[in-house]
Structure formats: C-alpha cells, structure tokens
Short mmCIF file of C-alpha atoms and ligand atoms in Angstrom, two decimals:
data_model
loop_
_atom_site.label_atom_id
_atom_site.label_comp_id
_atom_site.label_asym_id
_atom_site.label_seq_id
_atom_site.Cartn_x
_atom_site.Cartn_y
_atom_site.Cartn_z
CA MET A 1051 0.41 -0.64 -0.25
CA PRO A 1052 1.39 3.73 -0.91
CA GLU A 1053 2.65 5.53 2.24
CA ASN A 1054 1.57 8.54 0.90
CA PRO A 1055 -1.44 9.94 2.16
CA PHE A 1056 -2.16 11.39 -1.59
CA LEU A 1057 -1.25 7.80 -3.21
CA ALA A 1058 -2.94 6.22 -0.45
CA ALA A 1059 -6.43 8.27 -0.98
CA LEU A 1060 -6.04 7.81 -4.36
CA HIS A 1061 -6.70 4.15 -4.16
CA CYS A 1062 -9.23 4.87 -1.17
CA LYS A 1063 -6.57 2.54 1.03
CA ASN A 1064 -5.82 6.35 3.94
CA HIS A 1065 -6.31 5.50 7.25
CA GLY A 1066 -5.14 8.52 8.98
CA ARG A 1067 -6.18 12.61 7.59
CA PRO A 1068 -7.21 13.46 4.49
CA PRO A 1069 -4.71 14.41 2.16
CA VAL A 1070 -4.81 17.90 1.13
CA TRP A 1071 -4.04 20.66 -1.39
CA LEU A 1072 -5.27 23.21 -3.83
CA MET A 1073 -5.99 24.08 -7.27
CA ARG A 1074 -3.98 26.50 -8.51
CA GLN A 1075 -1.85 26.52 -5.24
CA ALA A 1076 0.96 28.28 -7.50
CA GLY A 1077 -0.49 31.02 -8.41
CA ARG A 1078 -0.61 34.47 -8.29
CA TYR A 1079 -1.72 35.20 -4.73
CA LEU A 1080 1.60 33.80 -3.43
CA PRO A 1081 3.96 36.31 -3.17
CA GLU A 1082 6.94 34.73 -4.49
CA TYR A 1083 4.72 33.67 -7.44
CA ARG A 1084 4.08 37.03 -8.24
CA ALA A 1085 7.89 38.14 -7.70
CA ILE A 1086 8.43 35.09 -10.12
CA ARG A 1087 6.49 37.02 -12.97
CA GLU A 1088 7.77 39.92 -12.48
CA ARG A 1089 11.10 38.77 -14.55
CA HIS A 1090 8.92 36.54 -17.16
CA THR A 1091 5.44 35.92 -19.41
CA PHE A 1092 3.37 33.24 -17.90
CA LEU A 1093 4.62 31.52 -21.07
CA GLU A 1094 7.98 31.54 -20.25
CA MET A 1095 7.92 30.85 -16.69
CA CYS A 1096 5.96 26.96 -18.47
CA HIS A 1097 8.98 26.59 -20.47
CA GLN A 1098 11.62 27.29 -18.62
CA CYS A 1099 12.14 23.90 -16.80
CA GLU A 1100 14.32 25.24 -13.61
CA VAL A 1101 11.69 28.32 -13.12
CA ALA A 1102 8.50 26.07 -14.34
CA ALA A 1103 10.12 23.23 -11.12
CA GLU A 1104 10.66 25.88 -8.75
CA VAL A 1105 7.20 27.36 -8.94
CA THR A 1106 5.75 23.61 -8.64
CA ARG A 1107 7.70 23.35 -5.25
CA LEU A 1108 6.59 26.57 -3.87
CA PRO A 1109 3.40 25.77 -2.09
CA VAL A 1110 4.72 22.06 -0.82
CA GLN A 1111 7.78 24.59 0.89
CA ILE A 1112 5.71 27.43 1.93
CA LEU A 1113 2.16 25.02 2.57
CA GLY A 1114 3.31 21.65 2.91
CA VAL A 1115 0.36 20.61 1.02
CA ASP A 1116 0.38 16.52 0.51
CA ALA A 1117 0.94 17.19 -3.65
CA ALA A 1118 2.61 19.35 -5.74
CA ILE A 1119 0.84 20.21 -9.34
CA LEU A 1120 2.92 20.74 -12.06
CA PHE A 1121 3.30 24.20 -13.03
CA ALA A 1122 1.85 24.10 -16.79
CA ASP A 1123 -1.18 24.81 -18.15
CA ILE A 1124 -4.57 23.08 -20.44
CA LEU A 1125 -3.23 25.45 -23.09
CA LEU A 1126 0.33 23.74 -24.16
CA ILE A 1127 -0.95 21.28 -25.81
CA LEU A 1128 -2.56 23.54 -28.57
CA GLU A 1129 0.93 25.69 -29.10
CA PRO A 1130 2.19 22.93 -31.55
CA PHE A 1131 -0.48 23.86 -33.86
CA LYS A 1132 0.76 27.63 -33.90
CA ARG A 1133 -2.54 29.22 -33.92
CA GLY A 1134 -1.23 31.94 -32.25
CA LEU A 1135 -1.04 31.27 -28.51
CA ARG A 1136 -0.90 33.88 -26.03
CA PHE A 1137 -1.49 35.16 -22.87
CA GLU A 1138 -2.54 38.38 -22.30
CA GLU A 1139 -2.57 40.53 -18.82
CA GLY A 1140 -5.96 40.81 -17.54
CA VAL A 1141 -7.41 39.41 -20.48
CA GLY A 1142 -5.99 35.74 -20.11
CA PRO A 1143 -5.46 33.21 -23.59
CA LEU A 1144 -5.72 34.60 -26.56
CA PHE A 1145 -5.45 31.98 -30.17
CA GLU A 1146 -4.64 35.42 -33.01
CA ARG A 1147 -6.11 32.46 -35.22
CA PRO A 1148 -8.79 30.61 -33.17
CA VAL A 1149 -9.96 26.71 -35.56
CA ARG A 1150 -13.34 27.66 -36.65
CA ASN A 1151 -14.20 24.90 -39.76
CA ALA A 1152 -13.53 21.89 -41.21
CA GLU A 1153 -10.75 23.54 -43.08
CA ASP A 1154 -9.14 24.59 -40.34
CA VAL A 1155 -9.41 21.06 -38.24
CA ALA A 1156 -7.99 19.49 -41.38
CA GLN A 1157 -4.88 21.66 -41.79
CA LEU A 1158 -3.58 21.43 -38.19
CA PRO A 1159 -0.04 20.62 -38.34
CA SER A 1160 1.28 16.70 -37.11
CA PHE A 1161 3.83 17.50 -34.18
CA SER A 1162 5.90 15.02 -32.16
CA VAL A 1163 4.52 15.50 -28.20
CA GLU A 1164 8.03 14.50 -27.02
CA GLU A 1165 9.91 17.38 -29.70
CA SER A 1166 7.34 19.90 -29.54
CA LEU A 1167 6.27 19.55 -25.63
CA GLY A 1168 9.95 18.09 -24.13
CA PHE A 1169 9.72 20.74 -22.30
CA VAL A 1170 7.36 19.82 -20.19
CA GLU A 1171 9.37 16.64 -19.44
CA LYS A 1172 12.91 17.76 -18.81
CA THR A 1173 10.90 19.76 -15.92
CA ILE A 1174 8.93 16.61 -14.39
CA ARG A 1175 12.29 15.24 -14.85
CA LEU A 1176 14.08 18.12 -12.60
CA LEU A 1177 11.81 17.69 -9.95
CA LYS A 1178 12.05 14.07 -9.04
CA LYS A 1179 15.20 14.71 -8.54
CA ASP A 1180 14.91 16.41 -5.12
CA LEU A 1181 10.54 17.03 -4.64
CA THR A 1182 9.42 15.52 -1.28
CA VAL A 1183 5.76 14.43 -2.26
CA PRO A 1184 4.44 12.84 -5.02
CA LEU A 1185 3.54 14.88 -8.36
CA ILE A 1186 0.64 15.43 -10.03
CA GLY A 1187 0.16 15.75 -13.36
CA PHE A 1188 -2.63 17.54 -15.69
CA ALA A 1189 -4.22 17.99 -19.13
CA GLY A 1190 -6.98 19.56 -20.24
CA ALA A 1191 -9.90 16.97 -21.41
CA PRO A 1192 -10.41 17.61 -24.99
CA PHE A 1193 -14.29 19.05 -25.46
CA THR A 1194 -12.38 22.23 -22.73
CA VAL A 1195 -9.01 22.50 -25.01
CA ALA A 1196 -11.02 22.65 -28.28
CA SER A 1197 -13.39 25.36 -26.83
CA TYR A 1198 -10.44 27.99 -26.09
CA LEU A 1199 -9.39 26.83 -29.33
CA ILE A 1200 -12.31 27.55 -30.88
CA GLU A 1201 -13.65 30.45 -29.05
CA GLY A 1202 -9.89 32.39 -29.56
CA ARG A 1203 -10.14 33.68 -25.75
CA SER A 1204 -12.61 33.07 -22.26
CA SER A 1205 -15.95 33.37 -23.82
CA GLN A 1206 -19.35 33.32 -21.45
CA ASP A 1207 -21.38 30.80 -23.23
CA LEU A 1208 -19.24 28.59 -25.81
CA LYS A 1209 -21.48 29.90 -28.78
CA LYS A 1210 -18.82 29.15 -31.46
CA THR A 1211 -17.80 25.73 -30.28
CA ARG A 1212 -21.75 24.74 -29.50
CA GLN A 1213 -22.19 26.24 -32.48
CA TRP A 1214 -20.01 24.25 -34.41
CA ILE A 1215 -21.59 20.98 -32.92
CA TYR A 1216 -24.71 21.65 -35.02
CA ARG A 1217 -23.26 22.94 -38.23
CA ASP A 1218 -20.86 20.20 -38.19
CA PRO A 1219 -20.75 17.45 -35.87
CA GLU A 1220 -18.26 15.05 -37.85
CA SER A 1221 -15.30 17.61 -38.20
CA PHE A 1222 -16.19 18.52 -34.11
CA HIS A 1223 -16.11 15.12 -33.66
CA ARG A 1224 -12.53 15.21 -35.67
CA LEU A 1225 -10.76 18.19 -34.31
CA LEU A 1226 -11.73 16.36 -30.70
CA GLU A 1227 -9.96 12.58 -32.37
CA VAL A 1228 -6.95 14.67 -32.77
CA ILE A 1229 -6.61 16.47 -29.58
CA ALA A 1230 -7.47 13.35 -27.63
CA ASP A 1231 -4.17 11.24 -29.23
CA TYR A 1232 -1.87 14.22 -28.43
CA THR A 1233 -3.43 14.49 -24.78
CA ILE A 1234 -3.02 11.01 -24.27
CA ALA A 1235 0.85 10.82 -26.23
CA TYR A 1236 1.23 13.83 -23.45
CA LEU A 1237 0.00 12.27 -20.51
CA ARG A 1238 1.94 8.79 -21.49
CA MET A 1239 4.90 11.36 -21.35
CA GLN A 1240 4.37 13.14 -18.29
CA ALA A 1241 3.36 9.90 -16.31
CA GLN A 1242 7.05 8.03 -17.58
CA ALA A 1243 9.13 11.33 -16.49
CA GLY A 1244 7.97 10.56 -12.57
CA ALA A 1245 3.83 12.29 -12.97
CA GLN A 1246 2.19 9.86 -9.52
CA ALA A 1247 -1.11 11.32 -10.28
CA LEU A 1248 -2.82 12.17 -13.24
CA GLN A 1249 -5.44 15.17 -13.80
CA ILE A 1250 -8.21 15.66 -16.44
CA PHE A 1251 -9.43 19.50 -16.47
CA ASP A 1252 -13.06 19.57 -17.63
CA SER A 1253 -13.53 22.78 -17.01
CA TRP A 1254 -16.33 24.25 -19.42
CA ALA A 1255 -18.48 20.43 -20.11
CA ASN A 1256 -21.16 22.17 -17.82
CA PHE A 1257 -22.11 24.13 -21.01
CA LEU A 1258 -23.02 20.61 -23.02
CA GLY A 1259 -26.80 19.16 -22.68
CA PRO A 1260 -26.93 15.65 -21.75
CA GLN A 1261 -26.60 14.32 -25.33
CA HIS A 1262 -23.92 16.95 -26.44
CA PHE A 1263 -21.99 15.96 -23.17
CA HIS A 1264 -22.31 12.29 -23.76
CA SER A 1265 -21.01 11.88 -27.06
CA PHE A 1266 -18.85 15.12 -27.15
CA SER A 1267 -16.85 15.74 -23.32
CA ARG A 1268 -16.78 12.33 -22.00
CA HIS A 1269 -16.92 9.93 -24.68
CA TYR A 1270 -13.23 11.72 -25.54
CA ILE A 1271 -12.38 10.92 -21.97
CA GLN A 1272 -12.98 7.97 -21.68
CA LYS A 1273 -11.28 8.00 -24.87
CA VAL A 1274 -7.92 9.52 -22.79
CA LEU A 1275 -8.63 6.94 -20.21
CA ASP A 1276 -8.41 3.99 -21.51
CA GLY A 1277 -5.61 5.06 -23.52
CA LEU A 1278 -3.50 5.21 -20.37
CA ARG A 1279 -4.91 1.99 -18.62
CA ASP A 1280 -1.33 0.31 -19.38
CA LEU A 1281 0.12 2.52 -17.46
CA SER A 1282 -1.55 1.61 -13.79
CA VAL A 1283 -1.52 5.71 -12.90
CA PRO A 1284 -4.08 7.02 -10.80
CA ILE A 1285 -6.33 9.91 -12.95
CA ILE A 1286 -8.59 11.74 -11.16
CA ILE A 1287 -11.17 13.53 -13.48
CA PHE A 1288 -12.11 17.29 -12.08
CA ALA A 1289 -15.37 18.34 -13.53
CA ARG A 1290 -17.83 21.85 -13.32
CA GLY A 1291 -21.29 20.52 -13.34
CA SER A 1292 -20.53 17.86 -11.06
CA SER A 1293 -24.48 18.27 -9.75
CA MET A 1294 -25.34 17.38 -12.83
CA HIS A 1295 -22.51 14.94 -14.38
CA ALA A 1296 -20.83 13.52 -11.18
CA GLU A 1297 -21.99 9.80 -11.59
CA GLU A 1298 -21.69 9.53 -14.86
CA TRP A 1299 -18.47 9.25 -15.29
CA ILE A 1300 -18.29 5.78 -12.65
CA PRO A 1301 -18.20 4.14 -15.54
CA LEU A 1302 -15.33 5.77 -17.06
CA ARG A 1303 -13.05 3.75 -13.61
CA PRO A 1304 -11.34 6.96 -12.90
CA SER A 1305 -9.28 7.06 -9.92
CA ALA A 1306 -10.74 9.76 -8.61
CA ILE A 1307 -13.94 11.82 -9.27
CA SER A 1308 -12.88 16.20 -8.86
CA LEU A 1309 -16.26 17.78 -7.63
CA ASP A 1310 -17.79 21.61 -8.01
CA TRP A 1311 -18.27 22.97 -4.66
CA THR A 1312 -21.96 23.44 -6.53
CA CYS A 1313 -23.17 19.29 -4.92
CA ASP A 1314 -23.23 17.82 -1.41
CA LEU A 1315 -20.20 15.71 -1.10
CA VAL A 1316 -22.01 13.36 1.71
CA GLN A 1317 -24.39 12.85 -0.37
CA LEU A 1318 -22.38 12.17 -4.03
CA ARG A 1319 -20.28 9.81 -1.86
CA ARG A 1320 -23.12 7.42 -0.88
CA LYS A 1321 -23.95 7.31 -4.40
CA ILE A 1322 -20.13 6.76 -5.97
CA PRO A 1323 -18.65 3.56 -5.29
CA HIS A 1324 -16.11 3.17 -2.94
CA GLU A 1325 -13.62 1.87 -5.15
CA ILE A 1326 -13.46 5.41 -6.59
CA CYS A 1327 -11.83 8.84 -4.44
CA LEU A 1328 -13.55 11.56 -4.26
CA GLN A 1329 -11.63 15.17 -3.66
CA GLY A 1330 -12.64 18.88 -3.63
CA ASN A 1331 -15.32 20.18 -2.63
CA PHE A 1332 -15.07 23.21 -0.71
CA ASP A 1333 -15.97 26.88 -2.14
CA PRO A 1334 -12.85 28.53 -3.49
CA PHE A 1335 -14.70 31.79 -1.92
CA LEU A 1336 -14.51 29.89 1.58
CA LEU A 1337 -11.23 31.67 1.72
CA TYR A 1338 -12.71 34.98 1.49
CA ALA A 1339 -13.92 34.27 5.07
CA PRO A 1340 -12.58 35.11 8.42
CA LEU A 1341 -9.66 32.78 9.56
CA GLU A 1342 -12.20 31.54 12.64
CA THR A 1343 -15.07 30.33 9.69
CA ILE A 1344 -12.40 28.51 7.51
CA GLN A 1345 -11.59 26.48 10.29
CA LYS A 1346 -14.50 25.63 11.20
CA ASN A 1347 -16.30 25.03 7.36
CA VAL A 1348 -13.22 22.70 6.68
CA LEU A 1349 -13.73 20.66 10.68
CA SER A 1350 -17.49 20.50 9.91
CA THR A 1351 -16.82 18.64 6.82
CA LEU A 1352 -14.13 16.77 7.68
CA LYS A 1353 -16.05 15.78 11.23
CA LYS A 1354 -18.73 14.26 7.88
CA MET A 1355 -15.72 12.37 5.52
CA LYS A 1356 -14.36 11.07 8.98
CA SER A 1357 -13.22 7.26 8.71
CA GLU A 1358 -13.86 8.26 4.65
CA LYS A 1359 -10.14 5.75 3.24
CA GLY A 1360 -10.96 7.52 -0.20
CA TYR A 1361 -10.76 11.32 -0.04
CA ILE A 1362 -8.75 14.28 -0.48
CA ALA A 1363 -10.02 17.73 0.80
CA ASN A 1364 -9.03 20.35 -2.21
CA LEU A 1365 -11.78 23.08 -3.44
CA GLY A 1366 -13.93 22.94 -5.92
CA HIS A 1367 -12.21 25.13 -8.05
CA GLY A 1368 -8.95 27.09 -8.55
CA ILE A 1369 -7.69 29.57 -5.60
CA SER A 1370 -8.87 32.64 -6.19
CA PRO A 1371 -5.84 35.38 -7.23
CA ASP A 1372 -6.48 37.70 -4.42
CA VAL A 1373 -7.36 35.60 -1.42
CA SER A 1374 -4.92 35.57 1.63
CA VAL A 1375 -2.36 33.95 1.76
CA ASP A 1376 -3.14 33.58 5.08
CA ALA A 1377 -6.65 32.34 4.52
CA VAL A 1378 -4.86 29.21 2.38
CA ARG A 1379 -2.29 28.55 5.44
CA THR A 1380 -5.70 28.09 7.49
CA PHE A 1381 -7.31 25.92 5.46
CA VAL A 1382 -4.33 23.25 4.80
CA ASP A 1383 -2.58 23.29 8.51
CA THR A 1384 -6.70 23.21 9.61
CA VAL A 1385 -7.13 19.85 7.31
CA LYS A 1386 -3.68 18.25 8.35
CA ASN A 1387 -3.97 19.01 12.12
CA SER A 1388 -7.17 17.36 12.32
O1 CP3 B 2383 -1.17 25.49 -9.88
C1 CP3 B 2383 -1.84 24.64 -10.67
O2 CP3 B 2383 -2.62 24.52 -10.23
C2 CP3 B 2383 -0.48 24.41 -11.80
C3 CP3 B 2383 -0.94 24.83 -12.33
C4 CP3 B 2383 -2.00 25.20 -13.16
C5 CP3 B 2383 -2.29 26.86 -14.60
N1 CP3 B 2383 -3.26 26.22 -15.27
C6 CP3 B 2383 -1.65 28.06 -14.14
C7 CP3 B 2383 -2.47 28.69 -14.49
C8 CP3 B 2383 -3.21 24.67 -14.35
C9 CP3 B 2383 -3.49 22.94 -13.90
C10 CP3 B 2383 -4.17 25.07 -15.05
C11 CP3 B 2383 -5.46 24.13 -15.58
C12 CP3 B 2383 -6.20 25.47 -16.18
N2 CP3 B 2383 -5.86 26.45 -17.29
C13 CP3 B 2383 -7.69 25.16 -16.52
C14 CP3 B 2383 -8.36 24.14 -15.44
C15 CP3 B 2383 -8.83 24.61 -14.32
C16 CP3 B 2383 -9.55 25.52 -14.34
O3 CP3 B 2383 -9.35 26.93 -14.27
O4 CP3 B 2383 -10.80 25.64 -14.83
C17 CP3 B 2383 -7.73 26.30 -17.46
C18 CP3 B 2383 -9.48 26.42 -17.97
C19 CP3 B 2383 -6.50 27.02 -18.17
C20 CP3 B 2383 -6.36 28.48 -18.64
C21 CP3 B 2383 -6.29 29.41 -18.11
N3 CP3 B 2383 -4.91 29.48 -18.01
C22 CP3 B 2383 -6.95 30.26 -18.31
C23 CP3 B 2383 -9.16 30.86 -18.50
C24 CP3 B 2383 -5.90 31.77 -17.45
C25 CP3 B 2383 -6.25 32.88 -17.21
C26 CP3 B 2383 -7.30 32.69 -15.64
C27 CP3 B 2383 -6.32 33.20 -14.85
O5 CP3 B 2383 -6.98 32.48 -13.72
O6 CP3 B 2383 -5.59 33.78 -14.55
C28 CP3 B 2383 -4.79 30.66 -17.14
C29 CP3 B 2383 -3.15 31.13 -16.87
C30 CP3 B 2383 -2.85 30.95 -15.39
N4 CP3 B 2383 -2.76 29.10 -15.70
C31 CP3 B 2383 -1.87 31.06 -14.46
C32 CP3 B 2383 -1.78 30.24 -13.80
C33 CP3 B 2383 -0.35 30.23 -13.09
C34 CP3 B 2383 -2.38 33.16 -14.64
C35 CP3 B 2383 -1.24 33.17 -15.54
C36 CP3 B 2383 -0.52 34.69 -15.10
O7 CP3 B 2383 0.33 34.52 -13.60
O8 CP3 B 2383 -0.94 35.38 -15.42
#
C-alpha cells in the first residue's frame, strides 16, 4: 500500500487524516509567485524548466501541502498547432488564429509530443530529483481544450463551439479525436517522466446538454482514460457541473472524481462506489471568510467524511488570485491537524 496519504487516498486505502492540496496552489496569491512572474511572461515560466520546477515546489515549501501539481497550463498542448497562443494581462488566453471549421481542422499540423512538449518532461525530471511529495501531472479534457482553440479567448457561453456542434458535428468530432490522441501521448510522457498521478480538467463541459455531454465530452475523456489504463497511474477527473454529471463518470472507472462546490459531498459519497476516491469540494470563496470561519467549515466537512479511506481535501475550483496566504494556510493547517 502506498505510504503517502495522497497516493493512499487515490487507492481508497488512507487511514489517517485526509491529504490536502489545492487547485492553482502555485499561483498569483503567493507573493513568491508574483516576484518570479515580474521577471517572465506566463508562457516563459512554463517553458523554462528551472523556473517551472521552482514554482511547482513553492506551495510544498510554503504551505506543506501533501501533493505538488506541475506548473504548466492545459493550453500548452495547443502551442504546436501554431495558432498564435498568448496570455494577455487581465484578459487570459488568446488565440490569434482560432480554429473555426473543417478546413482549419484539416490544416492542423502533426507534431511529436516528445519534441514539442519535451520541456514539460524535462521539468518533471528535474522535480523528481528532490520533490518530497507526489507530483500530479495534468491535461485539459479534449472538449475544454478545443473550446479555447475555437472561441479564441475565454467565453461566457461557448457560442462558437456549440454552433459548430450543430452545424458540422463530423468535423468537430475530428478535432476532438486529434486532441484526444495528443492528450494520451502527452499524459503518457508525463507519467513516464515520473508524475505519480494525473488530473484531467474538464472545466467547460457543463455548458453542454446531456446528449452533447455524452458524445462530445465524456466519450473523449473515456478515450483518454482507456489510452492510459496500461500505465496503472491513478487518474483524477475534475469536472465543473458535478451536481449534474458526477455519477456519469463512474463507468469510466477513474481513480478519483474531483467535485466542484455546487454539489453535496456527503450525498455523492453515498452514490459513488467506494473504489472511487472523491476530491474537493470546498467553495473557493470560503478563503475570503474570517480565519475562524474557514476552520469551522473545514472541520465540519471533515467530521462528515471521517474514516473515509478515499477522500482528498481540496477546493471545488482554483484558488482566486486575491485571497490571502493566511487564509490558504489556515485551510491547509486545519486539514493537517484534524
Ligand atoms: O497551480 C496549479 O494548479 C498548476 C498550474 C495550472 C495553471 N493552470 C497555471 C496558470 C493548472 C492546473 C491550470 C489549469 C487550467 N488552465 C485550466 C483548468 C482549471 C480551471 O481553471 O478551470 C484552465 C481552464 C486553464 C486556462 C487558463 N490559464 C486560463 C483561463 C487562464 C487565465 C485566467 C487566470 O486564472 O488567470 C490561465 C492562466 C494561468 N494558468 C495562470 C496560472 C498560474 C495565471 C497566469 C498569470 O500569472 O498571469
């Protein structure tokens, strides 16, 4: 049985307090992150292995979390398509030349994951030399990744993506196939370099109706999971829209389901088989509350999850950049001292 509480929980065999880490733990709320970010663009930070490794280690050193998540982004996998990805201050990711139709899909260049994304492998190998906790690798779910490439920027309603599904579902499937194949190769590379768990971020599938959710989101996550099954690396699915979709992940047999904050953790624990670990699902805005409220809230949930062998404490989405480090520290310490 794995010794580390995070890996033990992913195998639903944890006996002590739950492990804790946070989505976006290596981010802008940390002054140490902002100091490094002043000297580099976000993409430079991802590409420069020493810098990416240093940022990955920050929350382990500063907060003592039980797992590290690789410092990278779900959109890096799209860089080799050369559609002009950049991250703009106050706007977020932008593609100068979004992909909008069948012709654009046919023209996407092929690439070698090892060559084009080799910097990610190198960062992982660097980290493996001295990281004291398990390392989580990650990728976006094909639908979520595709939606950024299509919209060209963060969107309120994924209008262009959803229009395309109705207009020409075949070419949309072809795009998802291509992204899913690269995602499998990319996650394989991360696992082989030493990532001990993988998380798939499906941030936008909650925009799809049930039929479209099955054929355009879940189907491709299934493909990714099946393409990695032989590696025996635990895989966590994070999905927004957990209240609607959480149980639909069960047939895909992920190691863990990471729930957003809109669903009832305890109720879902009753419905999701105990071979599947649950992760989450504190409201990220809890970190704006007074420290005592954070403590109370965390302890109350942990009480309900007591003696649960497959539970990882985390937020229901990423940490907001303007929360205080004290709030995050209180959250982590409360779990660790429980
Ligand atoms: O600490 C960690 O969680 C590890 C690194 C990580 C980042 N992004 C770094 C990042 C991870 C796991 C992600 C995932 C990611 N990226 C998702 C899925 C999770 C989610 O938030 O729903 C998505 C949708 C993205 C795409 C993305 N990257 C957006 C929309 C943005 C801009 C919005 C924002 O939060 O700033 C980014 C930028 C980004 N990715 C930053 C970081 C630390 C901020 C970059 C900066 O310093 O300006």
